[in-house]
Short mmCIF file of C-alpha atoms in Angstrom, two decimals:
data_model
loop_
_atom_site.label_atom_id
_atom_site.label_comp_id
_atom_site.label_asym_id
_atom_site.label_seq_id
_atom_site.Cartn_x
_atom_site.Cartn_y
_atom_site.Cartn_z
CA MET A 1 28.35 -48.80 -35.54
CA SER A 2 27.12 -45.53 -33.85
CA THR A 3 26.76 -46.66 -30.25
CA SER A 4 25.91 -43.11 -29.04
CA THR A 5 22.81 -43.12 -31.26
CA VAL A 6 21.79 -46.52 -29.98
CA ILE A 7 22.26 -45.40 -26.35
CA ALA A 8 20.22 -42.20 -26.96
CA GLN A 9 17.34 -44.21 -28.42
CA LEU A 10 17.40 -46.70 -25.57
CA MET A 11 17.42 -43.85 -23.03
CA GLN A 12 14.33 -42.33 -24.67
CA VAL A 13 12.51 -45.57 -23.94
CA GLU A 14 13.80 -45.59 -20.36
CA GLN A 15 12.72 -41.94 -19.86
CA ALA A 16 9.11 -42.51 -20.91
CA PRO A 17 7.80 -43.05 -17.32
CA GLN A 18 9.62 -39.90 -16.13
CA ASN A 19 8.18 -37.89 -19.02
CA ARG A 20 4.70 -38.97 -17.99
CA LEU A 21 5.43 -37.74 -14.47
CA LYS A 22 6.62 -34.39 -15.87
CA ALA A 23 3.40 -34.07 -17.87
CA LYS A 24 1.42 -34.67 -14.67
CA VAL A 25 3.43 -31.92 -12.94
CA THR A 26 2.65 -29.46 -15.74
CA THR A 27 -1.06 -30.29 -15.55
CA ALA A 28 -1.06 -29.99 -11.75
CA GLN A 29 0.81 -26.68 -11.86
CA THR A 30 -1.65 -25.26 -14.39
CA ALA A 31 -4.59 -26.33 -12.22
CA SER A 32 -2.95 -24.91 -9.07
CA ALA A 33 -2.39 -21.57 -10.80
CA SER A 34 -6.04 -21.53 -11.91
CA TYR A 35 -7.29 -22.30 -8.39
CA THR A 36 -5.01 -19.58 -7.04
CA SER A 37 -6.38 -17.08 -9.54
CA VAL A 38 -9.97 -17.92 -8.62
CA ASN A 39 -9.13 -17.72 -4.92
CA ALA A 40 -7.60 -14.24 -5.36
CA LYS A 41 -10.80 -12.93 -6.95
CA VAL A 42 -13.02 -14.54 -4.31
CA ALA A 43 -10.79 -13.12 -1.56
CA ALA A 44 -11.13 -9.65 -3.12
CA PHE A 45 -14.91 -10.13 -3.13
CA LYS A 46 -14.72 -11.10 0.53
CA SER A 47 -12.71 -7.96 1.30
CA ALA A 48 -15.26 -5.76 -0.51
CA ALA A 49 -18.06 -7.40 1.48
CA GLY A 50 -16.13 -6.85 4.69
CA ALA A 51 -15.91 -3.15 3.87
CA LEU A 52 -19.72 -2.96 3.74
CA ASN A 53 -19.84 -4.48 7.20
CA GLN A 54 -17.51 -1.86 8.67
CA LEU A 55 -19.12 0.92 10.67
CA GLY A 56 -16.52 3.35 9.31
CA THR A 57 -17.93 2.89 5.80
CA TRP A 58 -21.28 4.26 6.91
CA ARG A 59 -19.69 7.04 8.97
CA ALA A 60 -17.94 8.56 5.97
CA ILE A 61 -18.19 12.35 5.98
CA ALA A 62 -17.50 15.16 3.54
CA ALA A 63 -16.62 18.71 4.51
CA THR A 64 -16.76 22.00 2.62
CA SER A 65 -15.33 25.40 3.46
CA SER A 66 -16.88 28.77 2.68
CA SER A 67 -13.39 30.24 2.22
CA SER A 68 -10.70 29.37 -0.29
CA SER A 69 -8.08 30.24 2.33
CA VAL A 70 -9.27 27.50 4.71
CA ALA A 71 -8.58 23.99 3.43
CA VAL A 72 -10.58 21.19 5.00
CA SER A 73 -10.16 17.43 4.85
CA THR A 74 -11.82 14.44 6.49
CA SER A 75 -10.74 11.01 7.63
CA THR A 76 -12.48 7.82 8.66
CA ASN A 77 -13.53 8.23 12.25
CA LEU A 78 -16.12 6.12 14.08
CA SER A 79 -16.94 9.20 16.18
CA ALA A 80 -17.34 11.46 13.14
CA THR A 81 -20.43 13.64 13.23
CA THR A 82 -22.12 16.00 10.82
CA GLY A 83 -22.76 19.64 11.52
CA SER A 84 -21.57 23.18 10.94
CA LEU A 85 -18.86 25.36 12.46
CA THR A 86 -18.36 29.12 12.06
CA PHE A 87 -15.23 30.95 13.23
CA ASP A 88 -12.89 33.92 12.73
CA VAL A 89 -9.20 33.39 11.95
CA THR A 90 -7.57 35.96 14.22
CA SER A 91 -3.89 35.03 13.80
CA LEU A 92 -1.62 32.69 11.87
CA ALA A 93 1.18 30.55 13.24
CA SER A 94 4.71 31.87 12.75
CA LYS A 95 8.25 31.04 13.79
CA GLN A 96 10.39 33.25 16.01
CA ALA A 97 12.98 35.33 14.17
CA THR A 98 15.82 37.01 16.04
CA THR A 99 18.09 39.35 14.05
CA MET A 100 21.22 41.37 14.76
CA LYS A 101 23.11 43.75 12.48
CA VAL A 102 26.76 42.70 12.23
CA THR A 103 29.99 43.81 10.63
CA THR A 104 31.10 41.04 8.32
CA TYR A 105 34.38 42.32 6.79
CA VAL A 106 36.85 45.06 7.83
CA ASP A 107 40.04 46.61 6.45
CA GLY A 108 42.29 45.19 9.15
CA ASP A 109 45.67 46.05 7.59
CA GLY A 110 44.71 49.55 6.40
CA ASP A 111 45.42 48.89 2.73
CA GLY A 112 42.08 50.28 1.67
CA LYS A 113 40.69 46.85 0.89
CA LEU A 114 38.42 44.60 2.95
CA ASP A 115 40.02 41.48 4.38
CA THR A 116 39.12 38.20 2.70
CA LYS A 117 38.53 36.54 6.06
CA PRO A 118 35.28 37.39 7.93
CA ALA A 119 35.81 39.72 10.86
CA PRO A 120 35.23 38.33 14.38
CA ILE A 121 32.58 40.01 16.49
CA SER A 122 34.41 42.21 18.94
CA SER A 123 34.15 41.16 22.62
CA ALA A 124 32.14 38.03 21.75
CA PRO A 125 32.19 35.49 24.61
CA ASP A 126 33.43 31.92 24.19
CA THR A 127 29.91 30.57 24.71
CA ILE A 128 26.44 31.75 23.84
CA SER A 129 23.23 30.17 25.18
CA ILE A 130 19.85 29.45 23.61
CA THR A 131 16.98 28.70 25.99
CA THR A 132 13.66 27.35 24.73
CA THR A 133 10.26 28.44 25.98
CA ALA A 134 10.07 25.08 27.76
CA GLY A 135 13.17 26.08 29.74
CA LYS A 136 15.79 23.83 28.13
CA GLN A 137 19.16 25.56 27.73
CA TYR A 138 21.74 24.85 25.03
CA ASP A 139 25.28 26.21 25.55
CA ILE A 140 27.07 26.70 22.24
CA ASP A 141 30.87 27.00 22.00
CA ILE A 142 31.89 29.64 19.43
CA THR A 143 35.63 29.80 20.15
CA ALA A 144 36.49 28.18 16.80
CA ASP A 145 35.17 31.15 14.83
CA LYS A 146 33.66 34.26 16.41
CA SER A 147 32.65 35.87 13.13
CA ALA A 148 28.95 36.15 12.32
CA ALA A 149 29.28 33.27 9.85
CA GLY A 150 31.13 31.16 12.43
CA ILE A 151 28.48 31.80 15.07
CA ALA A 152 25.75 30.86 12.57
CA LYS A 153 27.58 27.59 11.81
CA ALA A 154 27.97 26.74 15.49
CA ILE A 155 24.25 27.34 16.05
CA ASN A 156 23.30 25.14 13.08
CA ASP A 157 25.58 22.37 14.36
CA SER A 158 23.88 22.39 17.76
CA ASP A 159 20.66 20.65 18.85
CA ALA A 160 18.97 23.87 19.92
CA GLY A 161 16.19 23.54 17.32
CA VAL A 162 16.96 26.81 15.56
CA SER A 163 18.58 27.76 12.25
CA ALA A 164 20.96 30.65 11.61
CA TYR A 165 22.44 32.37 8.59
CA VAL A 166 24.05 35.67 7.65
CA MET A 167 22.22 37.84 5.13
CA LYS A 168 24.51 40.23 3.25
CA THR A 169 23.37 43.86 3.20
CA SER A 170 26.60 45.44 1.90
CA ASP A 171 30.21 44.50 1.31
CA SER A 172 31.07 45.00 4.97
CA GLU A 173 27.77 44.50 6.80
CA GLY A 174 25.02 41.93 7.12
CA VAL A 175 22.31 40.60 9.39
CA LEU A 176 22.72 37.52 11.57
CA GLN A 177 19.27 35.91 11.56
CA ILE A 178 18.33 33.12 13.97
CA THR A 179 15.00 31.44 13.25
CA GLY A 180 13.06 28.78 15.12
CA ARG A 181 12.51 25.57 13.19
CA LYS A 182 8.95 25.19 14.46
CA SER A 183 6.10 27.68 14.56
CA GLY A 184 3.90 28.39 17.56
CA ALA A 185 4.22 30.32 20.80
CA SER A 186 5.44 27.20 22.61
CA ASN A 187 8.44 27.01 20.28
CA GLY A 188 10.03 30.36 21.07
CA PHE A 189 13.53 30.88 22.49
CA THR A 190 15.85 33.45 24.05
CA ILE A 191 19.52 33.93 23.16
CA THR A 192 22.11 35.28 25.57
CA GLY A 193 25.69 36.34 25.00
CA LEU A 194 25.17 38.63 22.02
CA ASP A 195 23.70 41.72 23.70
CA GLY A 196 25.47 44.91 22.59
CA LEU A 197 27.75 43.02 20.19
CA GLY A 198 26.04 43.97 16.94
CA ALA A 199 27.14 46.69 14.54
CA ASN A 200 27.37 50.04 16.36
CA GLY A 201 26.74 48.24 19.68
CA THR A 202 23.26 47.04 18.81
CA SER A 203 21.59 44.01 20.39
CA PRO A 204 19.49 41.24 18.84
CA GLU A 205 15.89 42.14 18.02
CA THR A 206 13.17 39.51 18.18
CA THR A 207 9.87 38.90 16.43
CA ALA A 208 8.13 36.43 18.71
CA ALA A 209 6.73 33.12 17.54
CA LYS A 210 2.94 33.00 17.35
CA SER A 211 0.31 30.30 17.41
CA ALA A 212 -2.59 30.22 15.00
CA THR A 213 -5.77 31.35 16.72
CA ILE A 214 -9.41 31.06 15.77
CA GLU A 215 -12.45 32.44 17.54
CA VAL A 216 -15.29 29.94 17.31
CA GLU A 217 -18.90 30.99 17.62
CA GLY A 218 -20.62 29.20 20.48
CA GLY A 219 -24.20 29.20 21.59
CA GLY A 220 -25.88 32.61 21.60
CA SER A 221 -23.30 35.38 21.57
CA SER A 222 -20.54 33.39 23.25
CA THR A 223 -17.24 32.53 21.57
CA TYR A 224 -14.26 30.43 22.53
CA THR A 225 -10.64 30.55 21.42
CA VAL A 226 -8.72 27.63 19.93
CA THR A 227 -4.97 27.76 19.28
CA SER A 228 -2.51 25.62 17.33
CA ASP A 229 1.27 25.79 17.02
CA THR A 230 0.78 25.21 13.30
CA ASN A 231 -1.87 26.56 10.95
CA THR A 232 -3.61 23.19 11.07
CA PHE A 233 -6.42 22.42 13.53
CA THR A 234 -7.68 18.97 14.46
CA GLY A 235 -10.27 18.00 17.01
CA LEU A 236 -12.67 20.88 16.41
CA MET A 237 -15.00 18.34 14.83
CA ASN A 238 -14.37 14.60 14.91
CA GLY A 239 -12.76 13.38 11.71
CA VAL A 240 -12.22 16.91 10.35
CA THR A 241 -8.89 18.70 9.82
CA LEU A 242 -8.67 22.30 8.65
CA THR A 243 -5.72 24.47 7.66
CA VAL A 244 -5.88 28.27 7.67
CA SER A 245 -3.73 30.51 5.49
CA LYS A 246 -4.89 34.08 6.24
CA GLN A 247 -6.78 36.11 8.79
CA GLU A 248 -10.46 36.52 7.99
CA ASN A 249 -13.90 36.45 9.60
CA ASP A 250 -17.04 34.37 9.30
CA VAL A 251 -15.57 31.18 7.85
CA THR A 252 -18.08 28.31 7.85
CA ILE A 253 -17.26 24.60 7.67
CA ASP A 254 -20.17 22.30 6.76
CA VAL A 255 -19.83 18.57 7.40
CA THR A 256 -22.30 16.11 5.86
CA ASN A 257 -22.53 12.38 5.29
CA ASP A 258 -20.36 11.40 2.32
CA THR A 259 -22.96 9.38 0.45
CA GLY A 260 -20.72 9.31 -2.60
CA ALA A 261 -18.02 7.42 -0.67
CA ILE A 262 -20.63 4.93 0.58
CA ALA A 263 -21.90 4.41 -2.97
CA ASP A 264 -18.28 3.83 -4.06
CA LYS A 265 -18.05 0.96 -1.58
CA MET A 266 -21.23 -0.56 -3.02
CA GLN A 267 -19.82 -0.21 -6.54
CA ALA A 268 -16.56 -1.84 -5.42
CA PHE A 269 -18.59 -4.73 -3.98
CA VAL A 270 -20.42 -5.28 -7.27
CA ASP A 271 -17.20 -4.95 -9.28
CA ALA A 272 -15.48 -7.54 -7.07
CA ALA A 273 -18.41 -9.95 -7.48
CA ASN A 274 -18.30 -9.57 -11.27
CA ALA A 275 -14.53 -10.09 -11.30
CA ALA A 276 -14.91 -13.33 -9.35
CA LEU A 277 -17.70 -14.56 -11.64
CA THR A 278 -15.68 -13.70 -14.75
CA GLU A 279 -12.61 -15.51 -13.47
CA ILE A 280 -14.59 -18.63 -12.63
CA SER A 281 -16.21 -18.56 -16.06
CA THR A 282 -12.80 -18.27 -17.74
CA GLN A 283 -11.21 -21.07 -15.74
CA THR A 284 -14.12 -23.49 -16.26
CA ALA A 285 -15.00 -22.59 -19.87
CA TYR A 286 -15.47 -25.25 -22.58
CA ASP A 287 -15.49 -24.63 -26.33
CA PRO A 288 -17.77 -27.24 -28.01
CA ALA A 289 -16.60 -26.19 -31.47
CA THR A 290 -12.97 -27.05 -30.78
CA LYS A 291 -13.78 -29.47 -27.95
CA THR A 292 -11.25 -27.60 -25.85
CA GLY A 293 -11.63 -27.19 -22.12
CA SER A 294 -10.00 -24.91 -19.57
CA PRO A 295 -7.88 -25.99 -16.58
CA LEU A 296 -10.92 -26.30 -14.26
CA THR A 297 -13.61 -27.25 -16.78
CA GLY A 298 -14.54 -30.45 -15.00
CA ASP A 299 -14.39 -29.08 -11.45
CA PHE A 300 -17.93 -28.87 -10.09
CA SER A 301 -16.81 -27.25 -6.82
CA VAL A 302 -15.52 -24.16 -8.66
CA ARG A 303 -18.69 -23.87 -10.73
CA ASP A 304 -20.63 -24.18 -7.48
CA ILE A 305 -18.88 -21.07 -6.14
CA ALA A 306 -20.33 -19.04 -9.00
CA SER A 307 -23.77 -20.54 -8.41
CA LYS A 308 -23.66 -19.62 -4.73
CA ILE A 309 -22.57 -16.05 -5.48
CA LEU A 310 -25.41 -15.58 -7.94
CA GLY A 311 -27.84 -17.28 -5.59
CA SER A 312 -26.90 -15.01 -2.70
CA ILE A 313 -27.72 -11.98 -4.87
CA SER A 314 -31.00 -13.31 -6.30
CA THR A 315 -32.20 -14.57 -2.90
CA GLY A 316 -31.50 -11.27 -1.20
CA LEU A 317 -31.10 -10.66 2.53
CA ASN A 318 -31.98 -13.32 5.07
CA TRP A 319 -33.41 -11.89 8.29
CA SER A 320 -34.47 -15.24 9.76
CA GLU A 321 -32.12 -14.99 12.73
CA GLU A 322 -33.50 -11.59 13.67
CA ALA A 323 -37.06 -12.82 13.28
CA ALA A 324 -36.32 -15.83 15.47
CA GLY A 325 -35.08 -13.43 18.13
CA GLY A 326 -38.38 -11.60 18.12
CA ALA A 327 -37.36 -8.66 15.90
CA ASP A 328 -39.91 -7.07 13.59
CA ILE A 329 -38.57 -7.60 10.05
CA THR A 330 -41.57 -6.15 8.25
CA ASP A 331 -39.85 -2.98 7.13
CA LYS A 332 -36.37 -4.42 6.59
CA ILE A 333 -34.87 -4.43 3.10
CA LYS A 334 -34.89 -7.92 1.64
CA SER A 335 -34.36 -7.48 -2.12
CA LEU A 336 -30.97 -6.13 -3.14
CA LYS A 337 -32.74 -4.17 -5.88
CA ASN A 338 -33.64 -1.75 -3.11
CA LEU A 339 -29.90 -1.15 -2.73
CA GLY A 340 -29.46 -0.64 -6.48
CA ILE A 341 -28.03 -4.13 -7.09
CA GLU A 342 -29.52 -6.34 -9.80
CA LEU A 343 -28.65 -9.64 -11.47
CA GLN A 344 -28.53 -9.32 -15.26
CA GLN A 345 -29.23 -11.91 -17.94
CA ASP A 346 -25.54 -12.27 -18.79
CA GLY A 347 -24.82 -13.53 -15.28
CA GLN A 348 -23.21 -10.29 -14.13
CA LEU A 349 -24.33 -7.84 -11.46
CA LYS A 350 -25.33 -4.24 -12.10
CA PHE A 351 -25.20 -1.38 -9.61
CA THR A 352 -27.43 1.64 -10.21
CA ARG A 353 -25.86 4.44 -8.19
CA SER A 354 -28.84 6.78 -8.38
CA GLU A 355 -31.20 4.16 -6.96
CA PHE A 356 -28.89 3.54 -4.03
CA LEU A 357 -28.47 7.26 -3.30
CA ASN A 358 -32.23 7.83 -3.45
CA ALA A 359 -32.84 4.96 -1.06
CA TYR A 360 -30.16 6.25 1.31
CA ALA A 361 -31.56 9.78 1.23
CA THR A 362 -35.03 8.44 2.06
CA ASN A 363 -34.02 6.24 5.00
CA PRO A 364 -30.26 6.11 5.72
CA ASP A 365 -30.59 3.91 8.82
CA ARG A 366 -32.61 1.29 6.94
CA VAL A 367 -30.14 1.21 4.05
CA LYS A 368 -27.15 1.12 6.40
CA GLU A 369 -28.62 -1.86 8.25
CA ALA A 370 -29.27 -3.70 4.97
CA GLY A 371 -25.79 -2.88 3.64
CA GLN A 372 -24.12 -4.22 6.76
CA LYS A 373 -26.31 -7.33 6.65
CA LEU A 374 -25.29 -7.90 3.03
CA GLY A 375 -21.63 -7.52 3.94
CA THR A 376 -21.96 -9.97 6.83
CA GLN A 377 -23.71 -12.64 4.74
CA ILE A 378 -21.31 -12.45 1.80
CA GLU A 379 -18.21 -12.28 4.02
CA LYS A 380 -19.33 -15.43 5.85
CA MET A 381 -20.03 -17.26 2.58
CA THR A 382 -16.77 -16.24 0.89
CA THR A 383 -14.74 -17.14 3.99
CA THR A 384 -15.85 -20.75 3.52
CA MET A 385 -15.09 -20.54 -0.20
CA THR A 386 -11.54 -19.24 0.27
CA THR A 387 -10.89 -21.83 2.98
CA ASN A 388 -11.91 -24.63 0.63
CA LEU A 389 -9.92 -23.21 -2.28
CA LYS A 390 -6.80 -22.88 -0.13
CA SER A 391 -7.21 -26.53 0.87
CA VAL A 392 -7.42 -27.59 -2.79
CA ILE A 393 -4.38 -25.47 -3.68
CA LEU A 394 -2.42 -27.01 -0.80
CA GLY A 395 -3.39 -30.50 -1.99
CA ARG A 396 -2.28 -29.73 -5.55
CA ASN A 397 1.02 -28.28 -4.36
CA ASN A 398 1.66 -31.37 -2.22
CA GLU A 399 0.94 -33.51 -5.28
CA ILE A 400 3.43 -31.45 -7.31
CA ASP A 401 6.08 -31.86 -4.61
CA SER A 402 5.52 -35.64 -4.57
CA LEU A 403 5.77 -35.87 -8.36
CA ASN A 404 8.93 -33.78 -8.42
CA THR A 405 10.47 -36.13 -5.84
CA GLN A 406 9.66 -39.08 -8.09
CA ILE A 407 11.15 -37.25 -11.07
CA SER A 408 14.34 -36.63 -9.09
CA ASN A 409 14.52 -40.32 -8.18
CA TRP A 410 14.18 -41.16 -11.88
CA ASP A 411 17.09 -38.86 -12.65
CA VAL A 412 19.27 -41.05 -10.44
CA ARG A 413 18.01 -44.26 -12.08
CA LEU A 414 18.44 -42.91 -15.60
CA ALA A 415 21.95 -41.68 -14.89
CA ALA A 416 22.89 -45.17 -13.63
CA LYS A 417 21.21 -46.80 -16.63
CA LYS A 418 23.03 -44.54 -19.09
CA LEU A 419 26.35 -45.27 -17.42
CA ALA A 420 25.68 -49.02 -17.66
CA LEU A 421 24.77 -48.76 -21.34
CA GLN A 422 27.85 -46.69 -22.10
CA LYS A 423 30.05 -49.30 -20.38
CA GLN A 424 28.27 -52.16 -22.15
CA TYR A 425 28.62 -50.59 -25.59
CA SER A 426 32.16 -49.50 -24.91
CA ASN A 427 33.07 -53.14 -24.24
CA LEU A 428 31.18 -54.07 -27.39
CA GLU A 429 33.17 -51.55 -29.43
CA VAL A 430 36.42 -53.05 -28.06
CA SER A 431 35.29 -56.55 -29.02
CA LEU A 432 34.27 -55.39 -32.48
CA GLY A 433 37.62 -53.68 -32.90
CA ASN A 434 39.44 -56.85 -31.99
CA LEU A 435 37.34 -58.85 -34.44
CA LYS A 436 38.06 -56.29 -37.14
CA ASN A 437 41.78 -56.54 -36.49
CA GLN A 438 41.60 -60.34 -36.63
CA SER A 439 39.66 -60.16 -39.88
CA THR A 440 42.27 -57.87 -41.38
CA TRP A 441 45.08 -60.20 -40.29
CA LEU A 442 43.37 -63.26 -41.70
CA ALA A 443 42.71 -61.45 -44.97
CA GLY A 444 46.42 -60.67 -45.18
CA GLN A 445 47.42 -64.27 -44.47
CA LEU A 446 45.05 -65.63 -47.09
CA ALA A 447 46.37 -63.16 -49.61
CA GLY A 448 49.93 -64.37 -48.89
CA LEU A 449 48.98 -67.98 -49.57
CA GLY A 450 47.70 -67.09 -53.02
#
């Protein structure tokens, strides 16, 4: 008798309730994942609507430069303004460079060959000092190695904000070059302790650091000077940054509203709406041919989200609150078609960029007001939707946790049941063995009697 087979079959019967619980968990997990997917798309739609409501969206600017040597960029800035700026680039920013001719190798032992070890600078002090334009002094100990290479290393190891290296000019000579790490007149420095110690008694020579300078045309014939420690200027016009790369005259920067960026936000809004509608359609779809549903086919609340999204587009903008406050809403945009947004027969939205740009060019303030109103209405609606979806997801996840707890409890029961069956059938096998032995003995006795 195969007791293990009998026990396995009995355990399958005992496990049936737990298997039903596991099936419920799978169904609940599938539904939770579907709700989460829908919520993600609706949240993205909400975010796109929120962008339309932001003042920065409608303050987007674009800038162009009349010169290829002047790069210009813009950033979102609530104070950004349009306009034009003309200037001359009179100087570029540079770092300070201090150089000194040095003897690098000598024939110290008179054998006609240069020593392999760098020669120390004769009469060099134990300490040299670097003082910044701001007045901060750095004392640098060079006692470890007073050669040009050693001095360069000591400078590089310090916090003086300069870099040093030795440039080879011949087998026995070179140039010790000390360069500021930052450009601009405010980042210059002086070095003391090396005067008269260069080759042939020379002293360090300095090319001063410079700031970039532009001369901006003001009203009438007036001009004003603007400087920068780098070749980049900010603050000349709000939201505009320009970088110069050579000296030249009569450079013009034109700043206009970036209608293309605004249209991109409208397109992103429509794309997000279509993505949400598509996801809802997928998660609630039903195939009558195969009689197969999707995870959320029977959920009216999810279908209602799609209906409300479509309804908000077909209804257009609601100015009732403004009208109740006494505002004249006669000339306000009500139909979203005036913003280039239309509802198509397939249940998707379409954005016609050219229509939006034409409307904006005709009356930017009117379109801006309508766009912000649209963003406000949709953001409010989708906030409620995402709140409800999150509540449903939380409920499903709590259900899954409860079911998993019950499944765990069944594991304990089943383990105890299996142990009991194994003990019961083990005892049965012992009894059957004893009976078999008795049968064998009796058979032997009966055979002996014959």
